[in-house]
């Protein structure tokens, strides 16, 4: 388990007096249990299932009463740095419920960590503590954790991070894949976990919709934790998680908008890698990886190489995608099957062959990187031999990673202009090029403008088709772009769309 950073008001915990805090509505036995836990090691307090369950229920009650339904506390929720003891104790008087909320989250986290570290067969576990012995259902007292996640305003970062982390490990203990035969978890009712787990994952995906590093820091510890659980992986994928991760990874490379740190990129990439292990067992997840352009994001990480550990996990994810198949989980529809071959074509379109060739020449200390490079090198080159020039161009445009080369020349368009019609006659590849003129990469925009212009030149009535798709008006907006190279290609493309005999003018 990752460690939870200390609360900013940690030094105030020792000053908490339970008797004056009438708002918490604690009974005398509950106060006694809290004092006893303070006086003894946590492992002693959680010595058996009955005492363990009693203690966490009291802590959850404290959290429920202290956090309330009115939103985050007035003072403590805004703190970022650890306060010295005198300031922390002062905070206990100015915002007592804020301090108590942090206290409850800290004690609950300590309890979950202790229970996770208990030896198998000890009779005390997360499962035996947070699930009822009689019906196997999750205890009702868990609900304040979800409420803390959804506190109004900007929320309380420490409390949210801790609540999410604790809730993840509590809920995973109820998933069939995580049960231990020697433990009472065998009798847990998964139905009581299903809805709370979906609620937790919905909160995670809502945070991933933001590009702020602070939002990522709230969820990445919890997200990496739940990736060890197949039930959570499937729910996360079904909630659009692969798309959110792919977007963050794309924005984190090549001057993207993401403010993610290298460590956060590593954790997000780790999650993508974990999700690739569901590909062989789910046609839906394979299709989702293809739809959300995860390969594009992973290749971007490999090419930008922010750190060796990021490259290692990105290569592992690409290898798993390249080797996935539909043998055990074929697509239930008549649509084209998504397999490793599909992802290999996209990798080739993104230029991964070039990067793998270059990386094989380097000396790597990590044997996993060496092995992944060998496998990818073999698979990519074998797949490339079977692809026509048009197949490679198609893969490149669909990946959105355009690079100058033989695919963007007059000769290529003379030979392949008719193929732009597509199998359904809808000119979908031309539509993709028009969309790429709005790319965040100015070189991609320039190449898209060039390709549109060359299509217009070499396809019969190409000008009318390009205009019908709105290409002229869209490219015209780039004529005044600050990038001179892009400006030149946009102007040339517009000219080709307006002049009937471009060759004579040229």
GROMACS .gro file of C-alpha atoms in nm:
model
  506
    1UNK     CA    1   0.000   0.000   0.000
    2UNK     CA    2   0.113   0.355  -0.073
    3UNK     CA    3   0.145   0.569   0.237
    4UNK     CA    4  -0.099   0.851   0.314
    5UNK     CA    5   0.088   1.179   0.381
    6UNK     CA    6   0.028   1.309   0.735
    7UNK     CA    7  -0.262   1.547   0.799
    8UNK     CA    8  -0.164   1.914   0.827
    9UNK     CA    9  -0.308   1.908   1.182
   10UNK     CA   10  -0.147   1.581   1.295
   11UNK     CA   11   0.006   1.749   1.603
   12UNK     CA   12  -0.341   1.849   1.723
   13UNK     CA   13  -0.466   1.490   1.754
   14UNK     CA   14  -0.313   1.441   2.097
   15UNK     CA   15  -0.511   1.741   2.225
   16UNK     CA   16  -0.855   1.606   2.129
   17UNK     CA   17  -1.088   1.573   2.430
   18UNK     CA   18  -1.396   1.362   2.362
   19UNK     CA   19  -1.616   1.469   2.654
   20UNK     CA   20  -1.672   1.833   2.549
   21UNK     CA   21  -1.753   1.736   2.188
   22UNK     CA   22  -2.127   1.687   2.227
   23UNK     CA   23  -2.183   1.717   1.851
   24UNK     CA   24  -2.024   1.374   1.799
   25UNK     CA   25  -2.295   1.210   2.014
   26UNK     CA   26  -2.055   0.950   2.150
   27UNK     CA   27  -2.161   0.714   2.427
   28UNK     CA   28  -1.933   0.654   2.724
   29UNK     CA   29  -1.828   0.306   2.599
   30UNK     CA   30  -1.741   0.460   2.260
   31UNK     CA   31  -1.528   0.729   2.422
   32UNK     CA   32  -1.357   0.463   2.631
   33UNK     CA   33  -1.278   0.259   2.319
   34UNK     CA   34  -1.124   0.563   2.147
   35UNK     CA   35  -0.909   0.641   2.455
   36UNK     CA   36  -0.800   0.279   2.481
   37UNK     CA   37  -0.695   0.281   2.115
   38UNK     CA   38  -0.486   0.593   2.176
   39UNK     CA   39  -0.309   0.428   2.469
   40UNK     CA   40  -0.220   0.106   2.285
   41UNK     CA   41  -0.059   0.002   1.953
   42UNK     CA   42  -0.311  -0.026   1.668
   43UNK     CA   43  -0.231  -0.396   1.629
   44UNK     CA   44  -0.347  -0.455   1.989
   45UNK     CA   45  -0.676  -0.269   1.930
   46UNK     CA   46  -0.742  -0.483   1.620
   47UNK     CA   47  -0.653  -0.806   1.796
   48UNK     CA   48  -0.974  -0.996   1.712
   49UNK     CA   49  -1.266  -0.958   1.471
   50UNK     CA   50  -1.518  -0.839   1.730
   51UNK     CA   51  -1.297  -0.567   1.880
   52UNK     CA   52  -1.168  -0.467   1.537
   53UNK     CA   53  -1.522  -0.422   1.399
   54UNK     CA   54  -1.630  -0.227   1.709
   55UNK     CA   55  -1.336   0.014   1.681
   56UNK     CA   56  -1.372   0.095   1.310
   57UNK     CA   57  -1.747   0.151   1.356
   58UNK     CA   58  -1.677   0.411   1.625
   59UNK     CA   59  -1.416   0.581   1.404
   60UNK     CA   60  -1.664   0.586   1.113
   61UNK     CA   61  -1.928   0.733   1.347
   62UNK     CA   62  -1.684   1.007   1.448
   63UNK     CA   63  -1.621   1.078   1.078
   64UNK     CA   64  -1.996   1.086   1.005
   65UNK     CA   65  -2.073   1.333   1.282
   66UNK     CA   66  -1.765   1.554   1.232
   67UNK     CA   67  -1.778   1.587   0.853
   68UNK     CA   68  -2.153   1.655   0.840
   69UNK     CA   69  -2.347   1.732   0.523
   70UNK     CA   70  -2.267   2.103   0.499
   71UNK     CA   71  -1.941   2.065   0.309
   72UNK     CA   72  -1.572   2.086   0.404
   73UNK     CA   73  -1.463   2.246   0.731
   74UNK     CA   74  -1.398   2.620   0.738
   75UNK     CA   75  -1.027   2.616   0.820
   76UNK     CA   76  -0.862   2.274   0.822
   77UNK     CA   77  -0.984   2.174   0.476
   78UNK     CA   78  -0.779   2.456   0.319
   79UNK     CA   79  -0.448   2.364   0.482
   80UNK     CA   80  -0.172   2.222   0.260
   81UNK     CA   81   0.139   2.205   0.477
   82UNK     CA   82   0.203   2.034   0.812
   83UNK     CA   83   0.146   2.287   1.092
   84UNK     CA   84   0.382   2.314   1.392
   85UNK     CA   85   0.234   2.187   1.720
   86UNK     CA   86   0.126   2.522   1.861
   87UNK     CA   87  -0.057   2.624   1.541
   88UNK     CA   88  -0.214   2.280   1.506
   89UNK     CA   89  -0.347   2.292   1.865
   90UNK     CA   90  -0.484   2.640   1.800
   91UNK     CA   91  -0.668   2.496   1.499
   92UNK     CA   92  -0.834   2.249   1.737
   93UNK     CA   93  -1.012   2.547   1.898
   94UNK     CA   94  -1.092   2.741   1.578
   95UNK     CA   95  -1.209   2.440   1.372
   96UNK     CA   96  -1.252   2.136   1.601
   97UNK     CA   97  -1.467   1.934   1.360
   98UNK     CA   98  -1.210   1.984   1.083
   99UNK     CA   99  -0.938   1.841   1.309
  100UNK     CA  100  -1.161   1.552   1.419
  101UNK     CA  101  -1.241   1.469   1.053
  102UNK     CA  102  -0.868   1.439   0.980
  103UNK     CA  103  -0.821   1.236   1.298
  104UNK     CA  104  -1.090   0.987   1.192
  105UNK     CA  105  -0.947   0.951   0.839
  106UNK     CA  106  -0.598   0.895   0.981
  107UNK     CA  107  -0.713   0.629   1.231
  108UNK     CA  108  -0.920   0.452   0.968
  109UNK     CA  109  -0.623   0.449   0.729
  110UNK     CA  110  -0.397   0.311   1.005
  111UNK     CA  111  -0.656   0.040   1.073
  112UNK     CA  112  -0.683  -0.064   0.708
  113UNK     CA  113  -0.303  -0.078   0.674
  114UNK     CA  114  -0.274  -0.289   0.991
  115UNK     CA  115  -0.549  -0.527   0.877
  116UNK     CA  116  -0.389  -0.564   0.533
  117UNK     CA  117  -0.061  -0.663   0.700
  118UNK     CA  118  -0.218  -0.925   0.928
  119UNK     CA  119  -0.096  -1.278   0.858
  120UNK     CA  120  -0.333  -1.508   0.673
  121UNK     CA  121  -0.515  -1.730   0.918
  122UNK     CA  122  -0.505  -1.471   1.199
  123UNK     CA  123  -0.884  -1.451   1.184
  124UNK     CA  124  -0.876  -1.071   1.156
  125UNK     CA  125  -0.883  -0.903   0.818
  126UNK     CA  126  -1.039  -0.617   0.623
  127UNK     CA  127  -1.315  -0.858   0.526
  128UNK     CA  128  -1.395  -0.976   0.879
  129UNK     CA  129  -1.387  -0.618   1.009
  130UNK     CA  130  -1.596  -0.429   0.753
  131UNK     CA  131  -1.849  -0.698   0.657
  132UNK     CA  132  -2.127  -0.838   0.878
  133UNK     CA  133  -2.073  -1.191   1.001
  134UNK     CA  134  -2.440  -1.294   0.973
  135UNK     CA  135  -2.531  -1.187   0.616
  136UNK     CA  136  -2.191  -1.105   0.464
  137UNK     CA  137  -2.302  -0.751   0.373
  138UNK     CA  138  -2.084  -0.441   0.389
  139UNK     CA  139  -2.145  -0.257   0.718
  140UNK     CA  140  -2.378   0.045   0.685
  141UNK     CA  141  -2.127   0.272   0.858
  142UNK     CA  142  -1.915   0.296   0.535
  143UNK     CA  143  -2.134   0.572   0.384
  144UNK     CA  144  -1.957   0.878   0.539
  145UNK     CA  145  -1.649   0.787   0.332
  146UNK     CA  146  -1.843   0.843   0.011
  147UNK     CA  147  -1.990   1.166   0.147
  148UNK     CA  148  -1.638   1.297   0.221
  149UNK     CA  149  -1.547   1.236  -0.145
  150UNK     CA  150  -1.841   1.446  -0.262
  151UNK     CA  151  -1.802   1.737  -0.018
  152UNK     CA  152  -1.905   2.069  -0.171
  153UNK     CA  153  -1.670   2.333  -0.310
  154UNK     CA  154  -1.308   2.238  -0.350
  155UNK     CA  155  -1.341   1.971  -0.082
  156UNK     CA  156  -1.079   1.862   0.169
  157UNK     CA  157  -0.784   1.713  -0.017
  158UNK     CA  158  -0.639   1.515   0.274
  159UNK     CA  159  -0.977   1.376   0.379
  160UNK     CA  160  -1.077   1.293   0.021
  161UNK     CA  161  -0.748   1.119  -0.058
  162UNK     CA  162  -0.763   0.917   0.263
  163UNK     CA  163  -1.133   0.832   0.232
  164UNK     CA  164  -1.092   0.714  -0.127
  165UNK     CA  165  -0.792   0.500  -0.037
  166UNK     CA  166  -0.961   0.336   0.263
  167UNK     CA  167  -1.285   0.279   0.073
  168UNK     CA  168  -1.095   0.115  -0.213
  169UNK     CA  169  -0.932  -0.146   0.012
  170UNK     CA  170  -1.255  -0.208   0.206
  171UNK     CA  171  -1.454  -0.268  -0.114
  172UNK     CA  172  -1.185  -0.477  -0.282
  173UNK     CA  173  -1.196  -0.713   0.016
  174UNK     CA  174  -1.552  -0.795  -0.091
  175UNK     CA  175  -1.467  -0.874  -0.454
  176UNK     CA  176  -1.462  -1.246  -0.546
  177UNK     CA  177  -1.115  -1.218  -0.705
  178UNK     CA  178  -0.964  -1.092  -0.378
  179UNK     CA  179  -1.108  -1.342  -0.133
  180UNK     CA  180  -0.885  -1.560   0.080
  181UNK     CA  181  -0.997  -1.916   0.150
  182UNK     CA  182  -0.869  -1.920   0.509
  183UNK     CA  183  -1.054  -1.600   0.590
  184UNK     CA  184  -1.418  -1.519   0.660
  185UNK     CA  185  -1.419  -1.319   0.333
  186UNK     CA  186  -1.545  -1.635   0.161
  187UNK     CA  187  -1.890  -1.554   0.301
  188UNK     CA  188  -1.897  -1.192   0.183
  189UNK     CA  189  -2.193  -1.083  -0.030
  190UNK     CA  190  -2.051  -0.913  -0.341
  191UNK     CA  191  -2.389  -0.752  -0.415
  192UNK     CA  192  -2.335  -0.521  -0.118
  193UNK     CA  193  -2.003  -0.407  -0.273
  194UNK     CA  194  -2.111  -0.365  -0.634
  195UNK     CA  195  -2.291  -0.030  -0.602
  196UNK     CA  196  -2.040   0.138  -0.365
  197UNK     CA  197  -1.752   0.028  -0.590
  198UNK     CA  198  -1.925   0.185  -0.890
  199UNK     CA  199  -1.979   0.505  -0.689
  200UNK     CA  200  -1.608   0.519  -0.598
  201UNK     CA  201  -1.505   0.466  -0.960
  202UNK     CA  202  -1.751   0.733  -1.078
  203UNK     CA  203  -1.585   0.977  -0.837
  204UNK     CA  204  -1.239   0.879  -0.969
  205UNK     CA  205  -1.343   0.934  -1.332
  206UNK     CA  206  -1.499   1.270  -1.241
  207UNK     CA  207  -1.161   1.380  -1.100
  208UNK     CA  208  -0.979   1.251  -1.410
  209UNK     CA  209  -1.190   1.485  -1.625
  210UNK     CA  210  -0.979   1.769  -1.486
  211UNK     CA  211  -0.628   1.827  -1.618
  212UNK     CA  212  -0.511   1.976  -1.286
  213UNK     CA  213  -0.224   1.800  -1.109
  214UNK     CA  214  -0.409   1.845  -0.777
  215UNK     CA  215  -0.703   1.639  -0.907
  216UNK     CA  216  -0.464   1.367  -1.021
  217UNK     CA  217  -0.289   1.358  -0.684
  218UNK     CA  218  -0.628   1.296  -0.520
  219UNK     CA  219  -0.699   0.981  -0.720
  220UNK     CA  220  -0.378   0.821  -0.848
  221UNK     CA  221  -0.299   0.636  -0.519
  222UNK     CA  222  -0.651   0.490  -0.510
  223UNK     CA  223  -0.659   0.421  -0.883
  224UNK     CA  224  -0.330   0.229  -0.880
  225UNK     CA  225  -0.460   0.031  -0.580
  226UNK     CA  226  -0.785  -0.082  -0.744
  227UNK     CA  227  -0.604  -0.186  -1.062
  228UNK     CA  228  -0.507  -0.508  -0.879
  229UNK     CA  229  -0.877  -0.604  -0.877
  230UNK     CA  230  -1.031  -0.737  -1.204
  231UNK     CA  231  -1.384  -0.635  -1.100
  232UNK     CA  232  -1.267  -0.276  -1.049
  233UNK     CA  233  -1.070  -0.274  -1.376
  234UNK     CA  234  -1.379  -0.374  -1.574
  235UNK     CA  235  -1.600  -0.115  -1.400
  236UNK     CA  236  -1.336   0.154  -1.460
  237UNK     CA  237  -1.313   0.068  -1.829
  238UNK     CA  238  -1.692   0.067  -1.863
  239UNK     CA  239  -1.699   0.414  -1.703
  240UNK     CA  240  -1.476   0.564  -1.974
  241UNK     CA  241  -1.158   0.531  -1.770
  242UNK     CA  242  -0.932   0.422  -2.057
  243UNK     CA  243  -1.022   0.736  -2.249
  244UNK     CA  244  -0.946   0.963  -1.952
  245UNK     CA  245  -0.610   0.795  -1.891
  246UNK     CA  246  -0.518   0.814  -2.260
  247UNK     CA  247  -0.598   1.184  -2.271
  248UNK     CA  248  -0.383   1.259  -1.965
  249UNK     CA  249  -0.092   1.063  -2.111
  250UNK     CA  250  -0.125   1.243  -2.447
  251UNK     CA  251  -0.137   1.582  -2.275
  252UNK     CA  252   0.166   1.487  -2.066
  253UNK     CA  253   0.392   1.448  -2.372
  254UNK     CA  254   0.515   1.672  -2.653
  255UNK     CA  255   0.421   1.998  -2.485
  256UNK     CA  256   0.066   1.894  -2.398
  257UNK     CA  257  -0.160   2.085  -2.158
  258UNK     CA  258  -0.139   1.839  -1.871
  259UNK     CA  259   0.031   1.950  -1.550
  260UNK     CA  260   0.095   1.587  -1.451
  261UNK     CA  261   0.429   1.516  -1.285
  262UNK     CA  262   0.656   1.234  -1.407
  263UNK     CA  263   0.544   1.023  -1.109
  264UNK     CA  264   0.180   1.080  -1.199
  265UNK     CA  265   0.250   0.988  -1.563
  266UNK     CA  266   0.411   0.668  -1.438
  267UNK     CA  267   0.111   0.584  -1.218
  268UNK     CA  268  -0.139   0.659  -1.498
  269UNK     CA  269   0.065   0.450  -1.742
  270UNK     CA  270   0.078   0.169  -1.485
  271UNK     CA  271  -0.303   0.175  -1.476
  272UNK     CA  272  -0.321   0.150  -1.857
  273UNK     CA  273  -0.080  -0.144  -1.843
  274UNK     CA  274  -0.294  -0.318  -1.579
  275UNK     CA  275  -0.606  -0.264  -1.793
  276UNK     CA  276  -0.440  -0.428  -2.097
  277UNK     CA  277  -0.460  -0.759  -1.910
  278UNK     CA  278  -0.838  -0.756  -1.957
  279UNK     CA  279  -0.804  -0.748  -2.338
  280UNK     CA  280  -0.798  -1.124  -2.396
  281UNK     CA  281  -1.111  -1.172  -2.186
  282UNK     CA  282  -1.318  -0.878  -2.315
  283UNK     CA  283  -1.398  -0.773  -2.672
  284UNK     CA  284  -1.548  -0.452  -2.531
  285UNK     CA  285  -1.223  -0.351  -2.360
  286UNK     CA  286  -1.021  -0.426  -2.675
  287UNK     CA  287  -1.258  -0.207  -2.874
  288UNK     CA  288  -1.233   0.066  -2.608
  289UNK     CA  289  -0.852   0.067  -2.627
  290UNK     CA  290  -0.878   0.106  -3.004
  291UNK     CA  291  -1.149   0.374  -2.990
  292UNK     CA  292  -0.970   0.586  -2.727
  293UNK     CA  293  -0.633   0.580  -2.908
  294UNK     CA  294  -0.443   0.442  -2.611
  295UNK     CA  295  -0.165   0.327  -2.846
  296UNK     CA  296  -0.111   0.686  -2.959
  297UNK     CA  297  -0.069   0.795  -2.595
  298UNK     CA  298   0.170   0.510  -2.511
  299UNK     CA  299   0.386   0.567  -2.820
  300UNK     CA  300   0.401   0.936  -2.725
  301UNK     CA  301   0.543   0.838  -2.385
  302UNK     CA  302   0.799   0.606  -2.544
  303UNK     CA  303   0.912   0.874  -2.789
  304UNK     CA  304   0.938   1.152  -2.527
  305UNK     CA  305   1.098   0.915  -2.271
  306UNK     CA  306   1.031   1.123  -1.955
  307UNK     CA  307   1.196   0.856  -1.731
  308UNK     CA  308   1.314   0.498  -1.779
  309UNK     CA  309   1.046   0.362  -1.546
  310UNK     CA  310   0.775   0.532  -1.756
  311UNK     CA  311   0.923   0.389  -2.077
  312UNK     CA  312   0.935   0.042  -1.920
  313UNK     CA  313   0.567   0.032  -1.827
  314UNK     CA  314   0.461   0.195  -2.160
  315UNK     CA  315   0.652  -0.071  -2.357
  316UNK     CA  316   0.496  -0.347  -2.145
  317UNK     CA  317   0.148  -0.211  -2.216
  318UNK     CA  318   0.221  -0.189  -2.590
  319UNK     CA  319   0.354  -0.545  -2.590
  320UNK     CA  320   0.039  -0.678  -2.419
  321UNK     CA  321  -0.182  -0.496  -2.670
  322UNK     CA  322   0.026  -0.625  -2.962
  323UNK     CA  323  -0.010  -0.984  -2.841
  324UNK     CA  324  -0.379  -0.980  -2.744
  325UNK     CA  325  -0.628  -1.200  -2.930
  326UNK     CA  326  -0.999  -1.274  -2.958
  327UNK     CA  327  -0.977  -1.650  -2.905
  328UNK     CA  328  -1.160  -1.662  -2.571
  329UNK     CA  329  -1.375  -1.350  -2.610
  330UNK     CA  330  -1.470  -1.282  -2.973
  331UNK     CA  331  -1.679  -0.976  -3.056
  332UNK     CA  332  -2.051  -1.053  -3.030
  333UNK     CA  333  -2.128  -0.823  -3.324
  334UNK     CA  334  -2.044  -0.860  -3.691
  335UNK     CA  335  -1.806  -0.567  -3.676
  336UNK     CA  336  -1.438  -0.609  -3.756
  337UNK     CA  337  -1.259  -0.788  -3.472
  338UNK     CA  338  -1.008  -0.584  -3.272
  339UNK     CA  339  -0.694  -0.788  -3.199
  340UNK     CA  340  -0.321  -0.745  -3.160
  341UNK     CA  341  -0.294  -0.694  -3.536
  342UNK     CA  342  -0.524  -0.390  -3.507
  343UNK     CA  343  -0.300  -0.237  -3.241
  344UNK     CA  344   0.018  -0.321  -3.433
  345UNK     CA  345  -0.114  -0.131  -3.736
  346UNK     CA  346  -0.183   0.168  -3.512
  347UNK     CA  347   0.166   0.142  -3.360
  348UNK     CA  348   0.315   0.146  -3.710
  349UNK     CA  349   0.100   0.448  -3.795
  350UNK     CA  350   0.234   0.625  -3.485
  351UNK     CA  351   0.593   0.560  -3.593
  352UNK     CA  352   0.677   0.312  -3.317
  353UNK     CA  353   0.902   0.108  -3.552
  354UNK     CA  354   1.146   0.399  -3.573
  355UNK     CA  355   1.154   0.445  -3.196
  356UNK     CA  356   1.197   0.072  -3.127
  357UNK     CA  357   1.478   0.048  -3.382
  358UNK     CA  358   1.656   0.339  -3.214
  359UNK     CA  359   1.599   0.205  -2.862
  360UNK     CA  360   1.738  -0.138  -2.950
  361UNK     CA  361   2.073   0.029  -3.012
  362UNK     CA  362   2.089   0.160  -2.656
  363UNK     CA  363   2.225  -0.024  -2.354
  364UNK     CA  364   1.944  -0.090  -2.106
  365UNK     CA  365   2.003  -0.209  -1.751
  366UNK     CA  366   1.642  -0.327  -1.713
  367UNK     CA  367   1.600  -0.678  -1.867
  368UNK     CA  368   1.222  -0.622  -1.902
  369UNK     CA  369   1.284  -0.332  -2.140
  370UNK     CA  370   1.526  -0.543  -2.347
  371UNK     CA  371   1.276  -0.829  -2.372
  372UNK     CA  372   0.981  -0.601  -2.457
  373UNK     CA  373   1.186  -0.428  -2.728
  374UNK     CA  374   1.282  -0.764  -2.882
  375UNK     CA  375   0.919  -0.881  -2.893
  376UNK     CA  376   0.786  -0.551  -3.029
  377UNK     CA  377   1.066  -0.530  -3.289
  378UNK     CA  378   0.978  -0.875  -3.425
  379UNK     CA  379   0.600  -0.820  -3.424
  380UNK     CA  380   0.618  -0.471  -3.576
  381UNK     CA  381   0.850  -0.568  -3.861
  382UNK     CA  382   0.650  -0.882  -3.943
  383UNK     CA  383   0.329  -0.680  -3.953
  384UNK     CA  384   0.490  -0.402  -4.156
  385UNK     CA  385   0.596  -0.646  -4.431
  386UNK     CA  386   0.232  -0.747  -4.479
  387UNK     CA  387   0.106  -0.386  -4.508
  388UNK     CA  388   0.079  -0.195  -4.836
  389UNK     CA  389   0.187   0.170  -4.856
  390UNK     CA  390  -0.180   0.266  -4.839
  391UNK     CA  391  -0.230   0.052  -4.525
  392UNK     CA  392   0.058   0.236  -4.357
  393UNK     CA  393  -0.085   0.575  -4.461
  394UNK     CA  394  -0.428   0.476  -4.331
  395UNK     CA  395  -0.280   0.370  -3.997
  396UNK     CA  396  -0.082   0.694  -3.968
  397UNK     CA  397  -0.382   0.918  -4.035
  398UNK     CA  398  -0.604   0.717  -3.799
  399UNK     CA  399  -0.339   0.746  -3.527
  400UNK     CA  400  -0.323   1.124  -3.572
  401UNK     CA  401   0.059   1.110  -3.567
  402UNK     CA  402   0.151   1.252  -3.907
  403UNK     CA  403   0.520   1.282  -3.998
  404UNK     CA  404   0.680   1.403  -4.320
  405UNK     CA  405   0.800   1.120  -4.543
  406UNK     CA  406   0.722   0.926  -4.860
  407UNK     CA  407   0.353   0.904  -4.763
  408UNK     CA  408   0.317   1.280  -4.803
  409UNK     CA  409   0.445   1.330  -5.156
  410UNK     CA  410   0.301   1.398  -5.501
  411UNK     CA  411   0.395   1.046  -5.612
  412UNK     CA  412   0.195   0.883  -5.329
  413UNK     CA  413  -0.119   1.085  -5.405
  414UNK     CA  414  -0.098   1.017  -5.779
  415UNK     CA  415  -0.099   0.643  -5.704
  416UNK     CA  416  -0.354   0.639  -5.421
  417UNK     CA  417  -0.600   0.928  -5.470
  418UNK     CA  418  -0.888   0.692  -5.565
  419UNK     CA  419  -0.848   0.500  -5.241
  420UNK     CA  420  -0.958   0.806  -5.045
  421UNK     CA  421  -1.315   0.711  -5.136
  422UNK     CA  422  -1.303   0.437  -4.872
  423UNK     CA  423  -1.492   0.107  -4.875
  424UNK     CA  424  -1.825   0.282  -4.812
  425UNK     CA  425  -1.760   0.575  -5.046
  426UNK     CA  426  -1.780   0.822  -4.753
  427UNK     CA  427  -1.425   0.967  -4.784
  428UNK     CA  428  -1.373   0.903  -4.411
  429UNK     CA  429  -0.993   0.938  -4.444
  430UNK     CA  430  -1.040   1.287  -4.589
  431UNK     CA  431  -1.271   1.371  -4.298
  432UNK     CA  432  -0.995   1.263  -4.059
  433UNK     CA  433  -0.745   1.490  -4.236
  434UNK     CA  434  -0.986   1.783  -4.204
  435UNK     CA  435  -1.018   1.707  -3.831
  436UNK     CA  436  -0.637   1.692  -3.796
  437UNK     CA  437  -0.607   2.053  -3.914
  438UNK     CA  438  -0.725   2.135  -3.559
  439UNK     CA  439  -0.451   1.922  -3.396
  440UNK     CA  440  -0.244   2.064  -3.108
  441UNK     CA  441   0.069   1.971  -3.306
  442UNK     CA  442   0.151   2.235  -3.568
  443UNK     CA  443   0.350   1.989  -3.781
  444UNK     CA  444   0.048   1.756  -3.792
  445UNK     CA  445  -0.166   2.054  -3.899
  446UNK     CA  446   0.082   2.141  -4.175
  447UNK     CA  447   0.090   1.785  -4.311
  448UNK     CA  448  -0.291   1.759  -4.298
  449UNK     CA  449  -0.315   2.081  -4.505
  450UNK     CA  450  -0.064   1.945  -4.756
  451UNK     CA  451  -0.248   1.613  -4.789
  452UNK     CA  452  -0.587   1.782  -4.838
  453UNK     CA  453  -0.434   1.998  -5.112
  454UNK     CA  454  -0.280   1.695  -5.285
  455UNK     CA  455  -0.609   1.504  -5.268
  456UNK     CA  456  -0.782   1.799  -5.437
  457UNK     CA  457  -0.520   1.798  -5.713
  458UNK     CA  458  -0.526   1.427  -5.792
  459UNK     CA  459  -0.883   1.312  -5.728
  460UNK     CA  460  -1.145   1.385  -5.998
  461UNK     CA  461  -1.373   1.661  -5.869
  462UNK     CA  462  -1.164   1.667  -5.551
  463UNK     CA  463  -1.226   2.040  -5.503
  464UNK     CA  464  -1.604   1.993  -5.475
  465UNK     CA  465  -1.567   1.702  -5.232
  466UNK     CA  466  -1.323   1.891  -5.009
  467UNK     CA  467  -1.553   2.196  -5.006
  468UNK     CA  468  -1.857   1.981  -4.921
  469UNK     CA  469  -1.673   1.862  -4.610
  470UNK     CA  470  -1.596   2.221  -4.508
  471UNK     CA  471  -1.223   2.182  -4.571
  472UNK     CA  472  -1.179   2.518  -4.743
  473UNK     CA  473  -1.330   2.727  -4.461
  474UNK     CA  474  -1.144   2.531  -4.192
  475UNK     CA  475  -0.803   2.552  -4.363
  476UNK     CA  476  -0.861   2.920  -4.448
  477UNK     CA  477  -0.852   3.000  -4.074
  478UNK     CA  478  -0.491   2.877  -4.062
  479UNK     CA  479  -0.370   3.118  -4.332
  480UNK     CA  480  -0.303   3.382  -4.064
  481UNK     CA  481  -0.140   3.140  -3.819
  482UNK     CA  482   0.171   3.262  -3.634
  483UNK     CA  483   0.367   2.956  -3.747
  484UNK     CA  484   0.506   3.051  -4.089
  485UNK     CA  485   0.542   2.691  -4.210
  486UNK     CA  486   0.182   2.608  -4.120
  487UNK     CA  487   0.069   2.936  -4.274
  488UNK     CA  488   0.245   2.844  -4.602
  489UNK     CA  489   0.089   2.496  -4.623
  490UNK     CA  490  -0.257   2.631  -4.539
  491UNK     CA  491  -0.232   2.900  -4.809
  492UNK     CA  492  -0.113   2.645  -5.066
  493UNK     CA  493  -0.398   2.404  -4.978
  494UNK     CA  494  -0.660   2.681  -5.009
  495UNK     CA  495  -0.512   2.783  -5.343
  496UNK     CA  496  -0.539   2.426  -5.471
  497UNK     CA  497  -0.905   2.419  -5.366
  498UNK     CA  498  -0.976   2.744  -5.555
  499UNK     CA  499  -0.770   2.705  -5.874
  500UNK     CA  500  -0.893   2.458  -6.136
  501UNK     CA  501  -0.558   2.398  -6.306
  502UNK     CA  502  -0.306   2.413  -6.024
  503UNK     CA  503  -0.028   2.254  -6.228
  504UNK     CA  504  -0.043   2.536  -6.485
  505UNK     CA  505  -0.036   2.804  -6.211
  506UNK     CA  506   0.245   2.625  -6.027
   0.00000   0.00000   0.00000
